[in-house]
XYZ file of C-alpha atoms in Angstrom:
590
model
C 11.479 -63.510 -26.376
C 13.671 -61.027 -24.494
C 13.540 -60.568 -20.738
C 14.660 -57.215 -19.357
C 15.646 -56.778 -15.725
C 16.166 -53.014 -15.560
C 14.820 -52.630 -12.029
C 17.360 -55.044 -10.568
C 20.135 -53.530 -12.684
C 19.250 -50.053 -11.385
C 19.205 -51.319 -7.802
C 22.619 -52.990 -8.148
C 24.215 -49.867 -9.616
C 22.705 -47.797 -6.802
C 24.475 -50.075 -4.335
C 27.713 -49.693 -6.323
C 27.480 -45.927 -5.784
C 27.494 -46.500 -2.030
C 30.478 -48.867 -2.195
C 33.468 -46.944 -0.831
C 36.018 -49.674 -1.548
C 36.521 -49.631 -5.313
C 36.094 -45.975 -6.211
C 38.802 -44.150 -8.176
C 37.295 -40.657 -8.591
C 36.550 -37.923 -6.057
C 34.220 -35.106 -7.108
C 34.292 -31.962 -4.966
C 31.207 -29.728 -5.242
C 29.758 -26.561 -3.675
C 31.691 -23.882 -1.805
C 33.059 -23.028 1.643
C 30.977 -24.475 4.501
C 28.736 -26.349 2.034
C 31.636 -28.033 0.220
C 31.197 -31.803 -0.066
C 33.085 -34.686 -1.691
C 31.492 -37.595 -3.551
C 33.193 -40.822 -4.616
C 32.538 -42.433 -7.982
C 33.895 -44.848 -10.572
C 35.571 -43.546 -13.719
C 34.077 -46.233 -15.970
C 30.521 -45.329 -14.968
C 31.100 -41.581 -15.251
C 32.857 -41.846 -18.606
C 30.146 -43.881 -20.319
C 27.206 -42.031 -18.797
C 28.466 -38.505 -19.480
C 30.744 -37.246 -22.250
C 31.496 -34.242 -20.043
C 33.014 -36.444 -17.338
C 34.887 -38.354 -20.032
C 36.712 -35.155 -21.011
C 37.273 -34.139 -17.397
C 38.790 -37.531 -16.558
C 41.166 -37.256 -19.508
C 42.450 -33.948 -18.160
C 42.501 -34.791 -14.438
C 45.756 -35.846 -12.801
C 46.074 -39.050 -10.736
C 47.470 -38.913 -7.186
C 49.725 -41.492 -5.541
C 46.667 -43.624 -4.695
C 45.520 -43.625 -8.350
C 42.568 -41.358 -7.487
C 41.471 -38.550 -9.814
C 39.806 -35.424 -8.439
C 37.249 -33.297 -10.305
C 36.136 -29.946 -8.863
C 32.661 -28.541 -9.623
C 32.235 -25.764 -7.089
C 29.413 -24.113 -9.082
C 27.070 -27.072 -8.430
C 25.423 -27.400 -5.012
C 25.840 -30.591 -3.009
C 22.054 -31.130 -3.006
C 21.843 -30.950 -6.807
C 24.899 -33.087 -7.435
C 23.654 -35.863 -5.159
C 20.511 -36.108 -7.318
C 22.612 -36.103 -10.495
C 25.003 -38.791 -9.242
C 22.093 -41.065 -8.277
C 20.673 -40.572 -11.768
C 24.018 -41.454 -13.376
C 24.171 -44.738 -11.483
C 20.524 -45.787 -11.274
C 18.686 -43.839 -13.980
C 16.211 -42.644 -11.332
C 15.426 -39.037 -10.386
C 13.004 -38.309 -7.536
C 11.777 -34.698 -7.576
C 8.543 -35.233 -5.667
C 9.670 -33.190 -2.660
C 11.851 -30.715 -4.557
C 10.876 -27.069 -4.979
C 10.644 -25.635 -8.496
C 13.873 -23.641 -8.299
C 15.779 -26.804 -7.373
C 14.279 -28.593 -10.393
C 15.275 -25.657 -12.614
C 18.860 -25.693 -11.272
C 18.936 -29.460 -11.742
C 18.017 -28.981 -15.413
C 20.741 -26.326 -15.913
C 23.410 -28.448 -14.220
C 22.343 -31.585 -16.094
C 22.793 -29.710 -19.359
C 26.225 -28.463 -18.266
C 27.274 -32.050 -17.494
C 25.936 -33.088 -20.924
C 23.233 -35.325 -19.492
C 20.878 -34.615 -22.376
C 18.195 -37.160 -21.472
C 17.750 -35.715 -17.979
C 17.902 -32.090 -19.106
C 15.226 -32.563 -21.790
C 12.960 -34.473 -19.393
C 13.133 -31.712 -16.779
C 12.572 -29.048 -19.444
C 9.349 -30.787 -20.509
C 8.262 -31.185 -16.884
C 8.725 -27.477 -16.106
C 6.778 -26.389 -19.186
C 4.005 -28.910 -18.622
C 3.532 -28.603 -14.859
C 5.298 -25.468 -13.615
C 4.543 -22.887 -16.307
C 3.313 -20.314 -13.768
C 6.709 -20.394 -12.023
C 8.497 -20.017 -15.372
C 6.383 -16.950 -16.162
C 7.169 -15.216 -12.866
C 10.912 -15.992 -13.104
C 11.498 -14.873 -16.702
C 14.775 -13.019 -16.062
C 16.319 -15.833 -14.018
C 15.503 -18.586 -16.505
C 15.807 -16.753 -19.814
C 19.311 -15.450 -19.204
C 20.414 -19.048 -18.512
C 19.086 -20.356 -21.819
C 19.500 -17.282 -24.058
C 22.966 -18.111 -25.426
C 22.534 -21.906 -25.366
C 21.874 -24.084 -28.380
C 19.729 -26.356 -26.224
C 16.368 -25.618 -24.499
C 14.435 -25.273 -27.761
C 11.061 -25.907 -26.075
C 11.744 -23.381 -23.324
C 12.788 -20.776 -25.874
C 9.547 -21.365 -27.772
C 7.607 -21.071 -24.507
C 9.211 -17.733 -23.672
C 8.931 -16.462 -27.233
C 5.167 -16.868 -26.915
C 5.191 -14.871 -23.650
C 7.259 -12.076 -25.188
C 4.752 -11.739 -28.032
C 1.470 -12.290 -26.197
C 2.148 -11.225 -22.604
C 5.108 -8.805 -22.492
C 3.713 -7.226 -19.320
C 4.764 -10.389 -17.465
C 8.350 -9.443 -18.313
C 8.295 -5.673 -17.918
C 6.274 -5.714 -14.699
C 8.142 -8.603 -13.073
C 10.125 -7.977 -9.889
C 13.402 -9.041 -11.517
C 12.950 -7.032 -14.734
C 15.830 -4.697 -13.878
C 18.194 -7.676 -13.550
C 17.465 -8.644 -17.151
C 20.602 -9.194 -19.228
C 21.246 -6.347 -21.688
C 21.419 -8.652 -24.713
C 18.011 -10.091 -23.806
C 16.467 -6.638 -23.418
C 17.898 -5.626 -26.787
C 16.466 -8.726 -28.467
C 13.026 -7.835 -27.065
C 13.239 -4.188 -28.132
C 14.094 -5.233 -31.687
C 10.779 -7.047 -32.068
C 8.137 -5.547 -34.330
C 5.333 -7.548 -32.709
C 5.801 -6.311 -29.132
C 2.358 -5.516 -27.743
C 3.279 -2.524 -25.620
C 2.653 1.162 -26.187
C 5.892 2.838 -27.236
C 5.961 5.383 -24.400
C 5.729 2.542 -21.902
C 8.664 0.832 -23.584
C 10.591 4.095 -23.129
C 9.638 4.138 -19.437
C 10.741 0.542 -18.934
C 14.073 1.153 -20.663
C 14.747 4.218 -18.483
C 13.845 2.218 -15.393
C 16.196 -0.607 -16.414
C 19.046 1.817 -17.175
C 18.741 3.602 -13.833
C 18.759 0.274 -12.010
C 22.124 -0.535 -13.605
C 23.521 2.660 -12.023
C 22.467 2.415 -8.363
C 24.554 5.454 -7.360
C 22.368 7.842 -9.405
C 20.314 10.240 -7.244
C 16.684 9.164 -6.834
C 15.453 12.552 -8.087
C 16.478 12.986 -11.731
C 15.950 16.747 -11.459
C 19.075 16.828 -9.279
C 21.227 14.918 -11.767
C 24.516 16.335 -12.976
C 25.746 16.113 -16.566
C 27.917 13.181 -15.443
C 24.805 11.373 -14.179
C 23.067 11.740 -17.539
C 26.229 10.646 -19.330
C 26.391 7.489 -17.187
C 22.795 6.623 -18.103
C 23.456 7.391 -21.772
C 26.463 5.059 -21.781
C 24.446 2.280 -20.146
C 21.590 2.591 -22.659
C 23.616 3.231 -25.806
C 22.536 -0.094 -27.358
C 18.870 0.284 -26.335
C 18.034 3.912 -27.188
C 18.247 3.492 -30.998
C 15.551 0.792 -30.785
C 12.826 3.072 -29.407
C 10.197 4.157 -31.965
C 10.212 7.826 -30.892
C 8.151 9.040 -33.834
C 5.201 6.931 -32.698
C 4.986 8.537 -29.262
C 2.391 11.252 -28.748
C 3.428 14.893 -28.382
C 2.142 15.039 -24.826
C 4.187 12.000 -23.783
C 7.284 13.417 -25.496
C 6.939 16.597 -23.449
C 6.146 14.914 -20.135
C 8.216 11.712 -20.192
C 10.964 11.929 -22.819
C 12.058 15.582 -22.491
C 13.320 15.162 -18.866
C 15.944 12.759 -20.289
C 16.776 14.658 -23.499
C 20.463 14.797 -22.464
C 20.828 11.052 -23.049
C 19.662 11.392 -26.662
C 21.835 12.432 -29.587
C 21.304 16.112 -30.473
C 20.136 15.364 -34.030
C 17.616 12.819 -32.776
C 16.182 15.184 -30.179
C 15.908 17.979 -32.764
C 14.045 15.632 -35.116
C 11.704 14.477 -32.356
C 10.802 18.101 -31.664
C 10.361 18.843 -35.379
C 8.133 15.810 -35.725
C 5.722 17.372 -33.250
C 4.990 20.158 -35.725
C 3.776 20.014 -39.341
C 5.999 20.346 -42.390
C 9.278 19.959 -40.499
C 11.939 17.771 -42.171
C 13.331 14.824 -40.220
C 16.947 13.686 -40.681
C 17.041 10.851 -38.136
C 16.183 7.233 -38.897
C 12.424 6.815 -38.485
C 11.569 3.320 -37.286
C 8.041 2.316 -38.254
C 5.393 1.564 -35.655
C 5.138 -1.991 -34.373
C 2.693 -4.639 -35.544
C -0.479 -5.011 -33.553
C -1.093 -8.721 -33.874
C -4.398 -10.355 -33.083
C -4.252 -13.076 -30.369
C -4.673 -16.491 -31.888
C -8.028 -17.246 -30.273
C -11.105 -18.601 -32.042
C -13.501 -15.969 -33.339
C -16.574 -15.414 -31.198
C -19.793 -13.652 -32.184
C -21.424 -11.593 -29.422
C -25.090 -10.927 -29.999
C -26.909 -7.701 -29.174
C -28.758 -9.425 -26.354
C -25.498 -10.421 -24.705
C -24.145 -6.910 -24.959
C -27.197 -5.296 -23.487
C -27.016 -7.529 -20.411
C -23.605 -6.249 -19.368
C -22.312 -2.740 -19.803
C -18.760 -4.004 -19.416
C -18.969 -5.863 -22.697
C -19.745 -2.839 -24.835
C -17.143 -2.289 -27.514
C -14.988 0.817 -27.162
C -13.190 2.848 -29.795
C -9.698 3.926 -28.708
C -8.108 6.618 -30.828
C -4.895 8.594 -30.579
C -5.158 11.910 -32.419
C -1.431 12.541 -32.120
C -0.090 9.572 -34.024
C 1.528 10.475 -37.364
C -0.470 9.512 -40.418
C 0.343 6.385 -42.367
C -1.439 3.908 -44.612
C -2.144 0.448 -43.221
C -2.899 -2.278 -45.714
C -5.322 -4.958 -44.611
C -4.723 -7.389 -47.417
C -2.872 -9.756 -45.113
C -5.304 -9.611 -42.193
C -7.368 -12.617 -41.222
C -11.176 -12.377 -41.435
C -12.472 -11.086 -38.142
C -15.749 -10.484 -36.377
C -16.884 -6.846 -36.192
C -19.060 -6.280 -33.103
C -21.596 -3.500 -32.796
C -24.355 -3.448 -30.224
C -26.682 -1.684 -32.651
C -26.060 -3.800 -35.711
C -26.469 -7.519 -36.339
C -23.143 -9.312 -36.125
C -21.440 -10.269 -39.386
C -18.106 -11.613 -40.575
C -16.066 -9.344 -42.831
C -13.134 -10.718 -44.808
C -9.994 -8.618 -44.879
C -9.944 -8.769 -48.664
C -13.204 -6.762 -48.722
C -11.699 -3.907 -46.715
C -9.855 -1.112 -48.516
C -6.627 0.316 -47.158
C -7.332 3.077 -44.656
C -5.517 6.205 -43.668
C -5.127 7.030 -39.992
C -4.475 10.743 -39.908
C -3.363 13.184 -37.277
C -5.404 16.375 -37.232
C -2.403 18.271 -35.859
C -0.005 17.043 -38.537
C -0.200 17.374 -42.279
C 0.197 14.143 -44.200
C 3.738 13.601 -45.395
C 5.916 10.900 -46.828
C 8.775 9.412 -44.798
C 11.249 7.532 -46.941
C 12.406 5.204 -44.158
C 10.576 1.838 -44.239
C 7.981 1.675 -41.500
C 7.586 -1.188 -39.051
C 4.268 -2.182 -37.442
C 2.856 -0.949 -34.104
C 2.555 -2.566 -30.640
C -0.410 -3.341 -28.414
C -1.254 -0.637 -25.879
C -1.286 -1.461 -22.176
C -2.268 0.716 -19.213
C 0.634 0.357 -16.811
C 3.158 3.178 -16.714
C 6.400 4.061 -15.064
C 6.000 4.463 -11.300
C 6.547 7.957 -9.928
C 9.684 6.812 -8.192
C 12.003 4.283 -9.812
C 13.040 1.555 -7.364
C 16.718 0.947 -6.847
C 18.335 -2.324 -7.810
C 18.319 -5.053 -5.180
C 21.837 -5.761 -4.019
C 23.546 -8.686 -5.676
C 24.871 -11.469 -3.434
C 28.464 -11.166 -2.255
C 31.232 -12.457 -4.483
C 31.771 -16.215 -4.552
C 35.534 -15.717 -4.979
C 36.860 -12.578 -3.324
C 36.434 -11.228 0.195
C 36.725 -7.800 1.799
C 40.486 -8.191 2.255
C 40.843 -8.772 -1.476
C 38.702 -5.690 -2.185
C 40.930 -3.617 0.088
C 44.044 -4.862 -1.712
C 42.625 -4.319 -5.207
C 41.409 -0.808 -4.275
C 44.908 0.075 -3.073
C 46.386 -1.121 -6.367
C 43.897 0.964 -8.369
C 44.975 4.083 -6.444
C 48.668 3.050 -6.605
C 48.951 3.114 -2.800
C 52.118 1.733 -1.237
C 50.117 0.419 1.737
C 46.823 -1.428 1.724
C 43.636 0.393 2.697
C 42.160 -0.632 6.039
C 38.863 -2.510 5.808
C 37.057 0.540 7.214
C 38.506 2.960 4.651
C 38.005 1.179 1.335
C 37.096 4.008 -1.092
C 35.326 1.885 -3.728
C 32.216 -0.226 -4.174
C 32.554 -3.375 -6.285
C 29.319 -3.643 -8.264
C 28.772 -7.100 -9.795
C 28.166 -6.965 -13.547
C 28.588 -10.608 -14.513
C 29.027 -13.984 -12.844
C 29.712 -16.976 -15.071
C 27.761 -19.486 -12.979
C 24.761 -17.130 -13.096
C 24.975 -15.562 -16.561
C 26.821 -18.208 -18.580
C 30.379 -18.936 -19.701
C 30.052 -18.149 -23.413
C 32.799 -15.641 -24.405
C 30.210 -13.492 -26.191
C 28.310 -13.115 -22.917
C 31.307 -11.267 -21.485
C 31.334 -8.744 -24.342
C 27.559 -8.314 -24.327
C 27.267 -7.691 -20.597
C 30.447 -5.667 -20.044
C 30.146 -3.453 -23.129
C 30.497 0.231 -22.221
C 31.433 -0.367 -18.581
C 34.417 1.774 -17.548
C 36.780 0.766 -14.722
C 36.228 -2.969 -14.195
C 37.972 -5.869 -12.493
C 37.796 -9.439 -13.803
C 38.480 -12.293 -11.346
C 38.566 -15.986 -12.296
C 39.046 -19.162 -10.263
C 41.225 -21.767 -11.978
C 39.836 -25.298 -12.194
C 41.831 -27.905 -10.303
C 43.910 -25.462 -8.248
C 41.424 -22.802 -7.024
C 43.979 -20.066 -7.792
C 42.333 -16.656 -8.227
C 43.668 -14.578 -11.128
C 42.393 -11.515 -12.935
C 42.953 -8.071 -14.357
C 41.899 -4.430 -14.047
C 40.789 -2.407 -17.093
C 40.387 1.331 -16.434
C 38.821 1.832 -19.881
C 35.478 0.777 -21.368
C 35.023 -2.684 -22.870
C 33.931 -2.369 -26.490
C 31.524 -4.800 -28.168
C 31.042 -2.791 -31.367
C 31.433 -4.590 -34.676
C 34.977 -4.468 -35.978
C 36.765 -6.575 -38.576
C 40.189 -6.572 -36.882
C 41.630 -6.944 -33.397
C 42.310 -3.661 -31.612
C 45.279 -2.909 -29.367
C 44.209 -0.717 -26.442
C 46.554 1.780 -24.825
C 46.526 2.656 -21.106
C 49.063 3.255 -18.333
C 46.800 2.080 -15.513
C 45.827 -1.531 -16.227
C 47.250 -4.415 -14.215
C 46.902 -8.176 -13.816
C 47.101 -10.118 -10.573
C 46.783 -13.356 -8.616
C 45.260 -13.192 -5.124
C 46.238 -14.864 -1.897
C 43.878 -17.724 -1.136
C 44.496 -19.582 2.114
C 46.976 -22.410 1.727
C 46.792 -22.221 -2.073
C 48.715 -18.940 -2.332
C 50.232 -17.098 0.621
C 50.755 -13.667 -0.986
C 49.051 -11.750 -3.751
C 50.918 -10.720 -6.903
C 50.299 -7.545 -8.918
C 51.844 -6.995 -12.349
C 51.382 -3.547 -13.900
C 51.484 -2.841 -17.615
C 54.932 -1.831 -18.889
C 54.143 -1.598 -22.643
C 51.177 0.759 -22.461
C 50.361 0.649 -26.191
C 49.589 -3.061 -25.902
C 47.918 -3.111 -22.488
C 44.744 -4.846 -23.696
C 43.436 -6.457 -26.821
C 39.851 -6.274 -28.035
C 39.228 -9.094 -30.554
C 37.378 -8.760 -33.836
C 33.623 -9.347 -33.948
C 34.032 -12.967 -35.073
C 36.703 -13.720 -32.465
C 34.498 -12.440 -29.629
C 32.816 -15.860 -29.794
C 36.127 -17.391 -28.670
C 37.995 -14.737 -26.655
C 36.919 -13.000 -23.469
C 39.072 -10.483 -21.555
C 42.564 -10.271 -23.037
C 45.426 -8.508 -21.239
C 48.781 -7.892 -22.932
C 50.050 -10.590 -25.271
C 48.629 -13.530 -23.364
C 49.632 -12.579 -19.813
C 45.995 -13.039 -18.826
C 43.507 -14.245 -21.384
C 40.214 -16.145 -21.217
C 39.509 -18.281 -24.274
C 37.273 -21.182 -25.331
C 36.734 -22.841 -28.704
C 33.664 -24.716 -27.396
C 32.001 -21.466 -26.236
C 32.374 -22.232 -22.535
C 35.352 -21.166 -20.405
C 34.822 -24.157 -18.074
C 34.996 -26.863 -20.750
C 38.348 -26.594 -22.524
C 41.754 -25.633 -21.165
C 42.575 -22.602 -23.296
C 42.669 -19.830 -20.679
C 46.211 -18.688 -20.053
C 48.527 -16.576 -17.895
C 51.547 -16.794 -20.146
C 54.967 -16.163 -18.618
C 57.142 -17.696 -21.313
C 60.176 -15.604 -22.402
C 59.579 -16.882 -25.943
C 56.908 -14.214 -26.380
C 56.867 -10.459 -25.879
C 55.781 -9.667 -22.340
C 53.822 -6.454 -21.882
C 53.351 -6.673 -18.105
C 55.997 -6.463 -15.378
C 56.048 -10.077 -14.199
C 54.172 -13.410 -14.304
C 51.212 -13.896 -11.971
C 51.469 -17.730 -11.982
C 54.400 -20.076 -11.439
C 53.338 -22.381 -14.259
C 52.827 -21.730 -17.941
C 50.091 -24.371 -18.333
C 46.773 -23.402 -19.853
C 43.638 -23.967 -17.798
C 39.854 -23.911 -17.629
C 37.981 -22.019 -14.931
C 35.470 -22.910 -12.244
C 33.786 -19.510 -12.270
C 34.515 -15.864 -12.968
C 33.109 -12.476 -12.010
C 33.333 -8.947 -13.392
C 32.936 -5.951 -11.084
C 32.456 -2.284 -11.931
C 34.554 -0.095 -9.621
C 32.535 2.843 -8.273
C 33.717 5.611 -5.978
C 31.988 4.898 -2.686
C 29.210 7.132 -1.384
C 28.069 4.796 1.370
C 31.154 4.057 3.520
C 29.745 0.745 4.735
C 29.166 -0.725 1.271
C 31.975 -2.635 -0.442
C 30.557 -5.390 -2.692
C 27.186 -5.040 -4.389
């Protein structure tokens, strides 16, 4: 017989956590006024978490033989729960709100505490599904690029198919990551009328450009071009040829300037019979039947409630096409005047849905299935994007300095006269540290600044790219030419007294855009390796491969080094800002 004394073991290890005499690790978490230090024991951390094992191997030991690990992206409240779990195996979430539990799951996964992460994932799905549904954008962007969270991904996949309105009508829809929106638009089984998908995409695109005038009738050509650039990956995924003529005239035509000329010509031709179409015609989307048990409604039931009478919904303006029913499940056909009966799909012939305004014609492009129709449309006025929180790394003084560098000013702008807004595009701790996330979210953005905080030193380094980041598929690396890029390190209290700017001196090699395959490893890349973000484990915080190279052994394409050391590093966090000429003089960071 075996006796197990886990309760006493857990209690003893909990007391060890509170013992301040024998610790040999300090873990600093959170930021600024919330920053807090925890003490721990390397042996416990190493054997409970492979993440801490790697961090301990890379951490330096001070004169008192203490190693320090910095995790400023984790709140003190969350880390206290995690540390208690590491020592005792106990997690008490009884009095925790749902968002705290969600953040606990994300941080547990980051620290490679698989048991805890999976347990919290199951708890959220089983007991807090309503919260998960109303916070789709927040949660889904955290798990989208991860290999983990298989149950959560399945949960959200079901919502995307069965209840897409929960996504499109949610308050945080416009903060949805572009790659996630694209993955949704690619679906053939999306149960939304195509014109409503168009409306949602326009709404999302406008929200990414908060400086656009509220009234689109007052837009300049530059305004339309900005929206076109933002939506360049989304627009080809709209099934334009399955939108009615009336909706094309009323809702698509006002934005015709964002469409390619050939596409707009074909859309107009498609509204009239016998007109050839040159553009790619995506088929309509599949209308799938909800997986609910069949139910027979008798005539007596129907007569008792007028609301239950079946309705026939037709759209006379849809182009004709043949729909085969050979693969449909048997279903119940309801008619208040006829006795109910079950008809098998195999008994039904293929049927032609024709458009009385259009003559039947053959389109050679393979057709996709249609989507479910919903009633909600685009509001008459598109709400502007809610301001993002202030940067976690740079302050207004930094913004003033960076703005002066962009304009090549010899003196720094005063805080009252900063001419630019810094609009947040990406934050690693919010959107993820996978290199591909950078390329997905920054693609097409012109005039951006990248700032990164180095792990272990809190140095702030970065670079300015006046051109557009390019995520298009390419087989080879591309050298990018510009005279206006620069890299920098920023003053940061006692860590660095003065900022350093280093402008490009070899303009033909100012930046490097990696090949499609290498975008899974490389993020922003300035010069040779004067500032580069890189990770072979798909997370900039987990391996020390980021670099600000200043070695004379290599060709240097920028004026001077921005760090005193040539050591490679990992990062704590990073942010990417789009630089926008200011219209509101009191706004600096969005």
